[in-house]
Coordinates of C-alpha atoms and ligand atoms in Angstrom, one line a residue:
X1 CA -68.6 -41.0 65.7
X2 CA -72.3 -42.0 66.5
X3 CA -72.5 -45.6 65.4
X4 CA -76.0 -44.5 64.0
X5 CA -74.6 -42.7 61.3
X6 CA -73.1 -45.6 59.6
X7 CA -76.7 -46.9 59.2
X8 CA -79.6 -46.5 55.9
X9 CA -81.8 -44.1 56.3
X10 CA -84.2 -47.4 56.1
X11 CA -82.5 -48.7 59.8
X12 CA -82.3 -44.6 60.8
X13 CA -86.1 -44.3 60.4
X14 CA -86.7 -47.2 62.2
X15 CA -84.4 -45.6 65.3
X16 CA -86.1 -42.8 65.2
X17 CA -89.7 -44.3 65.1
X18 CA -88.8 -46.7 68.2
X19 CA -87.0 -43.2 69.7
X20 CA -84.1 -44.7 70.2
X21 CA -82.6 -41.1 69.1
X22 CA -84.0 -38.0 67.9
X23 CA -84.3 -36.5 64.6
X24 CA -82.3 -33.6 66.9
X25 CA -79.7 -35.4 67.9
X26 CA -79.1 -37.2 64.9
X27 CA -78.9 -34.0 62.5
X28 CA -76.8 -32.7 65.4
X29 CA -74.3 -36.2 65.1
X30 CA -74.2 -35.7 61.6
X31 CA -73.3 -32.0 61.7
X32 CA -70.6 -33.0 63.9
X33 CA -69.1 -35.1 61.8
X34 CA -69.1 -33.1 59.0
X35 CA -67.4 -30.5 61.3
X36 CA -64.6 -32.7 62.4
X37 CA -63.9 -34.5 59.5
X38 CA -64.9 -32.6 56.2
X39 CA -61.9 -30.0 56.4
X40 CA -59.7 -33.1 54.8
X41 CA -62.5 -34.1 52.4
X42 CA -64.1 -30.8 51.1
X43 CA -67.4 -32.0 50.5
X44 CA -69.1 -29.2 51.8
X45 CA -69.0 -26.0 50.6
X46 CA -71.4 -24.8 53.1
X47 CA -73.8 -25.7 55.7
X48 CA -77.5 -24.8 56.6
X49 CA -77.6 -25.8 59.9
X50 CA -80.3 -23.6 60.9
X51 CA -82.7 -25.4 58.4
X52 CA -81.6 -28.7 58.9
X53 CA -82.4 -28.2 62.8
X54 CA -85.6 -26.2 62.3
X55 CA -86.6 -29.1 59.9
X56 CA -85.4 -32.2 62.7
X57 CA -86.9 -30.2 65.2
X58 CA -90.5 -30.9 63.5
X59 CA -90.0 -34.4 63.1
X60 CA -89.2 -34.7 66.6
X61 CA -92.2 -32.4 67.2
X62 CA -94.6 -35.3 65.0
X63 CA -92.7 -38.1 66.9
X64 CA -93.7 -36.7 70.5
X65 CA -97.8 -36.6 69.0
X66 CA -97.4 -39.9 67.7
X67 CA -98.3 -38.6 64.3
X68 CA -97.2 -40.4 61.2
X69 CA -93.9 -39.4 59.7
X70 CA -93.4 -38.9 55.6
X71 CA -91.1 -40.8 53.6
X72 CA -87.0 -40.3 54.9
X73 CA -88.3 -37.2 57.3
X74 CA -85.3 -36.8 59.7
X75 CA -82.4 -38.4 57.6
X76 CA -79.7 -36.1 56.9
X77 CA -79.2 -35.2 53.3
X78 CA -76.6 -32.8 51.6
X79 CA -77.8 -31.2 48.1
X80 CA -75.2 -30.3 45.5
X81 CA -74.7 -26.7 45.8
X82 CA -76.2 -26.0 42.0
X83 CA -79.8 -26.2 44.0
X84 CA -81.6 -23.5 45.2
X85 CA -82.3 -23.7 48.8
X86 CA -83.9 -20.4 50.1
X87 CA -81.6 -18.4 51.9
X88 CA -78.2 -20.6 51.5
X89 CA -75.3 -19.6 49.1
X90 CA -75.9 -21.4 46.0
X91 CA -72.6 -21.0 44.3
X92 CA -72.1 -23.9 41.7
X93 CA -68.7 -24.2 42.5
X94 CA -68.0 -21.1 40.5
X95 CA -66.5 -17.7 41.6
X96 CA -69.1 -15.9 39.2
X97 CA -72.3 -17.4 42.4
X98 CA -69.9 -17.1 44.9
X99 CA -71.7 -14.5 46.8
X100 CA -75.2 -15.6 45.9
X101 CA -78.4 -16.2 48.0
X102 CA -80.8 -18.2 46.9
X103 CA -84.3 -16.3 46.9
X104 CA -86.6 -19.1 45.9
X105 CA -86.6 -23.1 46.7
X106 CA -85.8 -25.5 43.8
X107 CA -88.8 -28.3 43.2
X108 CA -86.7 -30.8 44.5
X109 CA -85.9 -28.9 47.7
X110 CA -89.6 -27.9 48.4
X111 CA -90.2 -31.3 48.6
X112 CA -87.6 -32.8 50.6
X113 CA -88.7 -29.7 53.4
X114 CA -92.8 -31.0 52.7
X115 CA -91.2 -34.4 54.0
X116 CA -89.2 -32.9 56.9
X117 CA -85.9 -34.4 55.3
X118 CA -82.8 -32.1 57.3
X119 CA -81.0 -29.9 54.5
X120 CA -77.8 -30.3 56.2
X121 CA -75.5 -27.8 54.0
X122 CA -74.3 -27.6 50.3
X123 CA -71.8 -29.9 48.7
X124 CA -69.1 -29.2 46.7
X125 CA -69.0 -30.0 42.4
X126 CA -67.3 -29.2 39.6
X127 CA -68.0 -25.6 38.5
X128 CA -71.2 -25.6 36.6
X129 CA -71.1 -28.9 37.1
X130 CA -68.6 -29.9 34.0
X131 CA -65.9 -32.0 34.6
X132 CA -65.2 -35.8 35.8
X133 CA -63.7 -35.5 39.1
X134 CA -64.3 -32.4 41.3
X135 CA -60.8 -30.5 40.5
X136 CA -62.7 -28.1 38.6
X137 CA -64.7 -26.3 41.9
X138 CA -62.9 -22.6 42.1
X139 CA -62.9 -23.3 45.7
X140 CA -61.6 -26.6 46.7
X141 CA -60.8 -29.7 45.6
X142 CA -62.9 -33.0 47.1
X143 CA -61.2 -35.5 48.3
X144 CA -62.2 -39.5 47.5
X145 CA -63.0 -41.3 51.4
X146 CA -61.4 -44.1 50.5
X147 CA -57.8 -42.6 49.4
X148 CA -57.7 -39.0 50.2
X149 CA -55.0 -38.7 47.2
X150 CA -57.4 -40.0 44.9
X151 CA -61.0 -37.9 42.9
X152 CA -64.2 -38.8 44.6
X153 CA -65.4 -37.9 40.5
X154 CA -67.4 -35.9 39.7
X155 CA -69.3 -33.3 39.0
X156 CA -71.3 -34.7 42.1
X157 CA -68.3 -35.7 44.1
X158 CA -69.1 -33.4 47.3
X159 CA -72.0 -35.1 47.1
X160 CA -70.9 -38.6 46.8
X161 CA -68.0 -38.3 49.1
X162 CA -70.1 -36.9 51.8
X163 CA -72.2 -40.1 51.9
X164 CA -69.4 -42.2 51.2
X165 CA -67.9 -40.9 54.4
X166 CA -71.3 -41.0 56.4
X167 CA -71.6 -37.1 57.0
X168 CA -74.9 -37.6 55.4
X169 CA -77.2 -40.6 54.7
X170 CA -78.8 -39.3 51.7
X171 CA -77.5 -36.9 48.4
X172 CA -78.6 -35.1 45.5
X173 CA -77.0 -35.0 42.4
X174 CA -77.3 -33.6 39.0
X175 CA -76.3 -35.8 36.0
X176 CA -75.9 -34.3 32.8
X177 CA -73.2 -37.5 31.0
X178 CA -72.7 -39.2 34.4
X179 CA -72.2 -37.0 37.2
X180 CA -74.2 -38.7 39.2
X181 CA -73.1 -42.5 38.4
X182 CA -69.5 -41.9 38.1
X183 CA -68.4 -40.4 41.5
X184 CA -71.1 -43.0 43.2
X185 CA -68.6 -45.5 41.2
X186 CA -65.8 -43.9 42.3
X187 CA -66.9 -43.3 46.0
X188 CA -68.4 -47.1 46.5
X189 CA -72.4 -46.0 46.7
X190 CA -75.0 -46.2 45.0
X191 CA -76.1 -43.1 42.7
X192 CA -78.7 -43.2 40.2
X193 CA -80.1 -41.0 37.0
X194 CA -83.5 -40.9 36.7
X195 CA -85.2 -40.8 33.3
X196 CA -85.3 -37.3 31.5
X197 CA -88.4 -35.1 33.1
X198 CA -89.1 -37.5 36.1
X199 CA -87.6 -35.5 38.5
X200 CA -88.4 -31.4 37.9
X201 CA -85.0 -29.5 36.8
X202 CA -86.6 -25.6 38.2
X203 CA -84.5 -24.2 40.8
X204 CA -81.6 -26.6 39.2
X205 CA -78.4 -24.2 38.0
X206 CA -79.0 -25.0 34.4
X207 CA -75.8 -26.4 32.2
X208 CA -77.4 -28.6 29.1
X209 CA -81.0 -28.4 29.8
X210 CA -81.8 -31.5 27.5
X211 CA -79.4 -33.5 29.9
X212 CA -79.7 -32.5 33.0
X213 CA -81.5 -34.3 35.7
X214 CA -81.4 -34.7 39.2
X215 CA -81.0 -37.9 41.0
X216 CA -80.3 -39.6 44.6
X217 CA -77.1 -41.1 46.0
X218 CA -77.4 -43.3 49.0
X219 CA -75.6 -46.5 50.2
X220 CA -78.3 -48.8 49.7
X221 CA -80.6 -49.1 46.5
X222 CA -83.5 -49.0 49.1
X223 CA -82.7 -45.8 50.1
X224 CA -82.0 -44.6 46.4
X225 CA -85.6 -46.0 45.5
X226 CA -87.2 -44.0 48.5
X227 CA -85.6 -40.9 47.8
X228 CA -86.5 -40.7 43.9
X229 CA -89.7 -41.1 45.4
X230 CA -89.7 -38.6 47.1
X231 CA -88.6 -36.0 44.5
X232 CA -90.2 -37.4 41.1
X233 CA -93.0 -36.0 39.6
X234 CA -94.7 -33.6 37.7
X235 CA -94.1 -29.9 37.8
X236 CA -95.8 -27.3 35.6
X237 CA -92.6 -25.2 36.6
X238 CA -90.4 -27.3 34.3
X239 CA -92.0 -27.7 30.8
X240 CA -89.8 -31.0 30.1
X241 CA -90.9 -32.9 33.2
X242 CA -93.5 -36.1 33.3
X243 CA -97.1 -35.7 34.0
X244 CA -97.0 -39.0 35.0
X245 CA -98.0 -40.6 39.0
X246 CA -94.8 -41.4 40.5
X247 CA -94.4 -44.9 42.0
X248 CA -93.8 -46.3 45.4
X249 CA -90.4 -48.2 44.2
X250 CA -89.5 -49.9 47.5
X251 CA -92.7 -52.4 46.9
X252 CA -90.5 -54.1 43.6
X253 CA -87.1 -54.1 44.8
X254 CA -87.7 -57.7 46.1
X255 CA -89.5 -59.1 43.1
X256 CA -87.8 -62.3 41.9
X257 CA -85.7 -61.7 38.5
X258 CA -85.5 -65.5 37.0
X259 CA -85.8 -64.7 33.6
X260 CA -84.8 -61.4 33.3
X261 CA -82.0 -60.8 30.3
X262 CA -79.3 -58.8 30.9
X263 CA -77.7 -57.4 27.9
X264 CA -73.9 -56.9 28.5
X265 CA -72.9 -54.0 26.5
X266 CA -70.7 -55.3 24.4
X267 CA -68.5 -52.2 23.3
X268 CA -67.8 -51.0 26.9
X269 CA -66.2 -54.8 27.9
X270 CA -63.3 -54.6 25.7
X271 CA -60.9 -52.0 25.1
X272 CA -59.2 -50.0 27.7
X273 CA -60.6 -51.7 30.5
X274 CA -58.7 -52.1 33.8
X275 CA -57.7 -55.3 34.1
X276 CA -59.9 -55.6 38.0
X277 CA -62.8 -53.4 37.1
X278 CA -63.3 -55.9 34.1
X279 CA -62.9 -59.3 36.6
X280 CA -65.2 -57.5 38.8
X281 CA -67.9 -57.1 36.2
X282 CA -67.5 -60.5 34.8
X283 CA -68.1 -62.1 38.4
X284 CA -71.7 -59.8 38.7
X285 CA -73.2 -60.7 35.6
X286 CA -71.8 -64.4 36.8
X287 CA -73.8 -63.3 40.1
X288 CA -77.1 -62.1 37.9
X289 CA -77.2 -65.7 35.9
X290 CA -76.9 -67.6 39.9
X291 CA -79.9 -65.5 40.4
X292 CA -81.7 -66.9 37.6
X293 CA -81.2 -64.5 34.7
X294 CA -81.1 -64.6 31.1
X295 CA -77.4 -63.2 29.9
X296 CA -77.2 -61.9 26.4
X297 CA -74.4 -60.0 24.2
X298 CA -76.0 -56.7 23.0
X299 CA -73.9 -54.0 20.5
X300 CA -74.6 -50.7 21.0
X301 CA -72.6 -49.6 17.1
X302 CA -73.0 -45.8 17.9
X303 CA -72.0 -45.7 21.1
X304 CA -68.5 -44.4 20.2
X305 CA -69.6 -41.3 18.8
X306 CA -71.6 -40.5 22.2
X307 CA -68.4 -38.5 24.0
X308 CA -67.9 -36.0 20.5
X309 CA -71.9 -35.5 20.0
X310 CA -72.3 -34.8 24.0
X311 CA -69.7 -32.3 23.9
X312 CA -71.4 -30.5 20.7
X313 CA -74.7 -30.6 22.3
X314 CA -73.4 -29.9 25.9
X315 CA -70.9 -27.3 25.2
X316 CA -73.9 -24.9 22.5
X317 CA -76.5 -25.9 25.4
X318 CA -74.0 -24.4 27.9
X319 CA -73.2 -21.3 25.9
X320 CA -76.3 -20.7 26.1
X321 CA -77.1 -21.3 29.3
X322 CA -74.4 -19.5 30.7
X323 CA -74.6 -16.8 28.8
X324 CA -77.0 -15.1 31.8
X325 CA -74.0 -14.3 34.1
X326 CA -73.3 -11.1 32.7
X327 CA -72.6 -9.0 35.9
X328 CA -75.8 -7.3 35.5
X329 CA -78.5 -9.1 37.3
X330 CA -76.5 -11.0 39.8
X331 CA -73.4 -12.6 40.9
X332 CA -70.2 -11.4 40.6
X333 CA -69.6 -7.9 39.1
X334 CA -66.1 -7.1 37.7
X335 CA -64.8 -3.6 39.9
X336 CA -62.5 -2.2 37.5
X337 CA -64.5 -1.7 33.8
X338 CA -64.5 1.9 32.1
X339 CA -67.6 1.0 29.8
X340 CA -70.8 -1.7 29.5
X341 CA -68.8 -3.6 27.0
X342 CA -65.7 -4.0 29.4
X343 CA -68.1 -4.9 32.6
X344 CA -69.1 -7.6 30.5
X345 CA -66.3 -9.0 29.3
X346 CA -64.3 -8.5 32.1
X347 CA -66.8 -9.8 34.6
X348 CA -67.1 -13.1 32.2
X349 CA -63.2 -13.1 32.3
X350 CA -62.8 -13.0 35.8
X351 CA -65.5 -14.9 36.8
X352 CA -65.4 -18.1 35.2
X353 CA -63.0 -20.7 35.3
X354 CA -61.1 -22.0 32.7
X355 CA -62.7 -25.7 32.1
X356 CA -66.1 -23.1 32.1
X357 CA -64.8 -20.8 29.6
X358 CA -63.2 -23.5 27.3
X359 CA -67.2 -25.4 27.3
X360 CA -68.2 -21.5 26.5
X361 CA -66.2 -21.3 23.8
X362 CA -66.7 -24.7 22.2
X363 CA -70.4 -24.2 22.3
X364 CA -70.8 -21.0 20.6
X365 CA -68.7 -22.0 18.1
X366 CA -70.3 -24.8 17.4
X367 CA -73.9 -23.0 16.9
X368 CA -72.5 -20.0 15.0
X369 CA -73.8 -20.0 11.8
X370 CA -71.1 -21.1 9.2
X371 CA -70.7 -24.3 11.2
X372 CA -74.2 -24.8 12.7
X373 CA -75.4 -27.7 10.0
X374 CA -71.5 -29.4 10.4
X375 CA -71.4 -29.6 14.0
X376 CA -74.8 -29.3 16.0
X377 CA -77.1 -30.2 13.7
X378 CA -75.0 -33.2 12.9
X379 CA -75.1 -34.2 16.9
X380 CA -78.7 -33.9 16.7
X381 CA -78.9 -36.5 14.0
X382 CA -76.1 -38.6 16.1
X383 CA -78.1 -38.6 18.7
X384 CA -81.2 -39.9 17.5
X385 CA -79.2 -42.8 16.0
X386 CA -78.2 -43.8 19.7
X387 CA -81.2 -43.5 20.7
X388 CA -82.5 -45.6 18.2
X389 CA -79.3 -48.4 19.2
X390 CA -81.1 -48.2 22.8
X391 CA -84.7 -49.2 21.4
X392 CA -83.1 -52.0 19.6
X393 CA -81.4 -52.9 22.5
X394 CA -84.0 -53.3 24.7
X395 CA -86.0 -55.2 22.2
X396 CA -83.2 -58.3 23.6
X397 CA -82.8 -57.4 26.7
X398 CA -84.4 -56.0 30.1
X399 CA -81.8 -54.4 31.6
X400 CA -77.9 -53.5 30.7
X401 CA -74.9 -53.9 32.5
X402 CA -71.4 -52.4 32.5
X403 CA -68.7 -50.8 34.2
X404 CA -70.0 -47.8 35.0
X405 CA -66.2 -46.5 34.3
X406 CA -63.4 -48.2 32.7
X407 CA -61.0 -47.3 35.4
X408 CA -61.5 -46.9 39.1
X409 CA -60.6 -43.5 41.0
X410 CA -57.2 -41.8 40.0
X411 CA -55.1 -39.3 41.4
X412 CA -55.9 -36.0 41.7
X413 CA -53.9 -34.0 39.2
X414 CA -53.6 -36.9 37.0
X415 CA -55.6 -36.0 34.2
X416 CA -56.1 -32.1 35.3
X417 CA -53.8 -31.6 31.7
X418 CA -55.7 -33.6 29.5
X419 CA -58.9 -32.6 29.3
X420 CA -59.4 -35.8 26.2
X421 CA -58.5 -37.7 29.4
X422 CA -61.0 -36.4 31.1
X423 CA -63.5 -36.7 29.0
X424 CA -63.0 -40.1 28.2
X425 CA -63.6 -41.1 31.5
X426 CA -67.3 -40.8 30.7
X427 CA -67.6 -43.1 27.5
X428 CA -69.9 -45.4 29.5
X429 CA -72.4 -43.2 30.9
X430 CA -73.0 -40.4 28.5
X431 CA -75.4 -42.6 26.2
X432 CA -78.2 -42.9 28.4
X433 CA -78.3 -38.8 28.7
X434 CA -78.6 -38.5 25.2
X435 CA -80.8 -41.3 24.8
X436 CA -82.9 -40.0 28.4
X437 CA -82.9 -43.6 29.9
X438 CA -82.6 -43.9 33.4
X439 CA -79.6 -46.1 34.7
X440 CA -77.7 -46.0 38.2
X441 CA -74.4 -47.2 39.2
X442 CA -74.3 -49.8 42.0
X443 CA -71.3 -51.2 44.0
X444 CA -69.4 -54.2 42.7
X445 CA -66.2 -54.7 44.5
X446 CA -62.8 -52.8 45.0
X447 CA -59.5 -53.3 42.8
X448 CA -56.1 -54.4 44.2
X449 CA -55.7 -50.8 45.4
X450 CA -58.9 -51.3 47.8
X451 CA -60.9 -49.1 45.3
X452 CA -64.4 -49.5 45.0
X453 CA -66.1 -50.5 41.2
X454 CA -69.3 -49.7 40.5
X455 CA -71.6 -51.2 38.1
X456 CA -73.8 -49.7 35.7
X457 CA -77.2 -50.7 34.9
X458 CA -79.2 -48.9 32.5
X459 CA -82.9 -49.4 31.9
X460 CA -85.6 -48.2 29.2
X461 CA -87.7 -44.9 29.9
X462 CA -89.3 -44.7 32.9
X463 CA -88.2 -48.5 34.1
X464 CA -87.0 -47.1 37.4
X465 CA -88.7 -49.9 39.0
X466 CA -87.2 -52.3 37.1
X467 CA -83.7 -50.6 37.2
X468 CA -84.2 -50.5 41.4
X469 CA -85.2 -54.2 41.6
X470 CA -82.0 -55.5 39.6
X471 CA -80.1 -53.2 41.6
X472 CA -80.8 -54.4 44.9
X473 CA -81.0 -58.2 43.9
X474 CA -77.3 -57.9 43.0
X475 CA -76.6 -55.7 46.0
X476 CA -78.4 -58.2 48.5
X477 CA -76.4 -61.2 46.4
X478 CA -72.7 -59.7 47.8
X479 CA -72.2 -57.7 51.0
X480 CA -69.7 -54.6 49.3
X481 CA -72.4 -52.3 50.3
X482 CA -71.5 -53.2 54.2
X483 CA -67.9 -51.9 53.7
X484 CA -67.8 -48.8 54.3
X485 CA -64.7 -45.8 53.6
X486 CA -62.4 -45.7 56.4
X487 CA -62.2 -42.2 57.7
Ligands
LIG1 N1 -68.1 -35.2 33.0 C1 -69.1 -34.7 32.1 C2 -68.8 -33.3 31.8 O1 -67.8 -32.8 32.2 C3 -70.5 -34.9 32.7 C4 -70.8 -33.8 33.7 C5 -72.2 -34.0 34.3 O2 -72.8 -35.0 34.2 N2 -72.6 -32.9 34.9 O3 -69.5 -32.6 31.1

């Protein structure tokens, strides 16, 4: 393996400035690796080699004049394959996409190609990106890096694992109740959810539109920060995204935090906690107060209702969402049907998996009409009340911590039964979606096992600075970020 992949994209630039490699031969390296080594993790579900060479070849085009290169141009990145990238499947994990070519670029990937980042290939999720730890892609499972009997999480966990395992430097992610944060817990990186609208959802496979958002994994918080740079910002081709200037974030990730409270969410530091994810947490906001901040006890009271409102809210959004891929425009079309009615159901039938359909069905029932006020006008309400528990919150405190899961990486198939199993894995994340506060997950050690433990820290809207800066004074403070996956 080239030594050079293990590196940030912040030391990787700097190789490629000084030319001690090319953007060539470092999207080649990292093709490689992804060739010899992904077959036992399943991160990929395809590759785009051809436009992450075209791209690399540019950069080393702009290196040769001695022209100035844009932010992260040459570092290898891997998008979760529910983004559009002209001319590259983009299946979502899902049978129903499995033959589909992307005909336009998503906002995201126009941008990364503006900056000459390599697209290096697709990575693998959980169809439509619902479920907790990857088992739900109707093509392969992913494997974690650091235990390939173990999830990497999910939905992202093609895309975390493929950082993780330095195939790639840099990921996206989509995060609707923490698919981004999770499986950068689970994998030992750093992954991170913007607020809602700061990063432009069009070209994103849509699964609850008033959740989703897009979002960078990376092993360092600097390279996090950089890349939400270089994605954020308005976009009159999303109607829900920020017209608001986007920040250069690497200029506060050093600013000193003496002073800054931390509110340690109270509810999420009791019950069901693994005994070592809960020492771990204890010893980081131990780390926070040695760096000079303010620790204070804050209750979120409604945070125990967030898993039953998200999966009112997610499940109609998804109904509805989903309800496009019918076999008539594109995807998959059933062979067999003897009438319109048939092709549809039949194509719906075949095509979708069952975590998929089970969402489908939730959802509509939820937002048929005998039951709409009971169920999803009721979330709505719910939700505004945790909301509400965020502003008080942050009326205390700066920032909040907590495990960004109660339990580190399990075995795959251990929960594949259980879907109140599964869904419980997300009690600590799915309150800043409905509440569309940015927060990011950070690493914080390993368990007895040698699995990582990530941290979450969650920050008001549009705090990304903030949330970056507390990130990478704790990061900086211990050295788990140098360990890296053995594989
Ligand atoms: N695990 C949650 C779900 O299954 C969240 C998924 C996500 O954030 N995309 O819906």
């Amino acid at each position: 393996m080239n030594e050079l992949l293990r590196k940030s994209a912040a030391e990787q630039s700097k190789a490629l400035k000084n030319k001690e490699v090319s953007a060539v031969e470092l999207t080649t390296a990292a093709l490689n690796r992804i060739k010899s080594i992904d077959e036992k993790l399943g991160a990929f579900n395809s590759l785009t080699e051809k436009t992450a060479l075209e791209t690399a070849k540019k950069v080393d085009e702009k290196i040769a004049k001695g022209e100035d290169l844009p932010l992260l141009a040459g570092i290898p990145l891997a998008l979760k394959d529910n983004m559009n990238l002209v001319g590259s499947r983009t299946t979502a994990s899902s049978k129903i996409l499995e033959n589909f070519v992307s005909p336009f670029n998503a906002t995201i990937t126009q941008k990364l190609l503006d900056n000459l980042v390599p697209i290096l290939g697709k990575a693998n999720l959980d169809e439509f990106a619902m479920g907790s730890s990857n088992e739900n892609s109707a093509f392969k499972k992913v494997h974690n890096p650091w235990d390939l009997n173990k999830v990497p999480g999910g939905s992202s966990g093609g895309s975390a694992a493929s950082v993780a395992s330095c195939e790639v430097t840099l990921s996206l992610g989509s995060d609707t109740g923490g698919s981004i944060r999770l499986p950068a817990s689970f994998c030992g990186i750093v992954g991170m959810k913007p607020t809602y609208g700061r990063v432009s959802r069009y070209g994103l496979i849509a699964f609850a539109s008033s959740l989703d958002q897009i979002g960078p994994f990376a092993r360092t918080v600097e390279d996090a920060a950089n890349l939400l740079e270089v994605i954020a910002g308005h976009d009159p081709k999303d109607s829900t995204s920020l017209n608001l200037p986007v920040e250069h974030y690497a200029d506060s990730l050093n600013n000193d935090i003496k002073g800054l409270r931390v509110g340690v969410i109270k509810e999420l530091m009791s019950e069901g906690l693994a005994p070592d994810v809960q020492k771990a947490i204890e010893v980081a906001i131990d780390c926070y107060k040695k760096l000079g901040a303010e620790i204070v006890e804050i209750s979120l009271p409604n945070l125990k209702h967030s898993i039953g409102i998200y999966y009112i809210l997610a499940t109609a959004e998804c109904s509805s969402n989903l309800a496009r891929f019918d076999g008539v425009r594109y995807g998959y079309r059933t062979p067999d049907a003897k009438n319109l009615l048939e092709m549809y159901t039949k194509t719906r039938a075949e095509g979708f998996g069952p975590e998929v359909k089970r969402r489908i069905m939730l959802g509509t029932y939820a937002l048929s009409s005998g039951y709409y006020d009971a169920y999803y006008k009721k979330a709505q309400q719910m939700r505004a009340l945790v909301t509400q528990d965020f502003v008080e919150a942050f009326k205390k405190a700066d920032i909040l911590v907590s495990p960004t899961c109660p339990n580190t990486a399990f075995e795959l198939g251990a929960k594949s039964n259980d879907p109140l199993a599964m869904y419980l894995t997300d009690i600590a994340t799915i309150s800043a979606n409905l509440a569309g506060i940015p927060g990011l997950s950070v690493p914080a050690g390993f368990d007895k096992d040698g699995m990582p433990i990530g941290l979450q820290i969650l920050a008001p809207q549009l705090q990304e600075a903030r949330l970056f800066n507390a990130a990478h004074k704790f990061e900086r403070a211990n050295d788990y970020y140098k360990k890296l996956a053995n594989i």
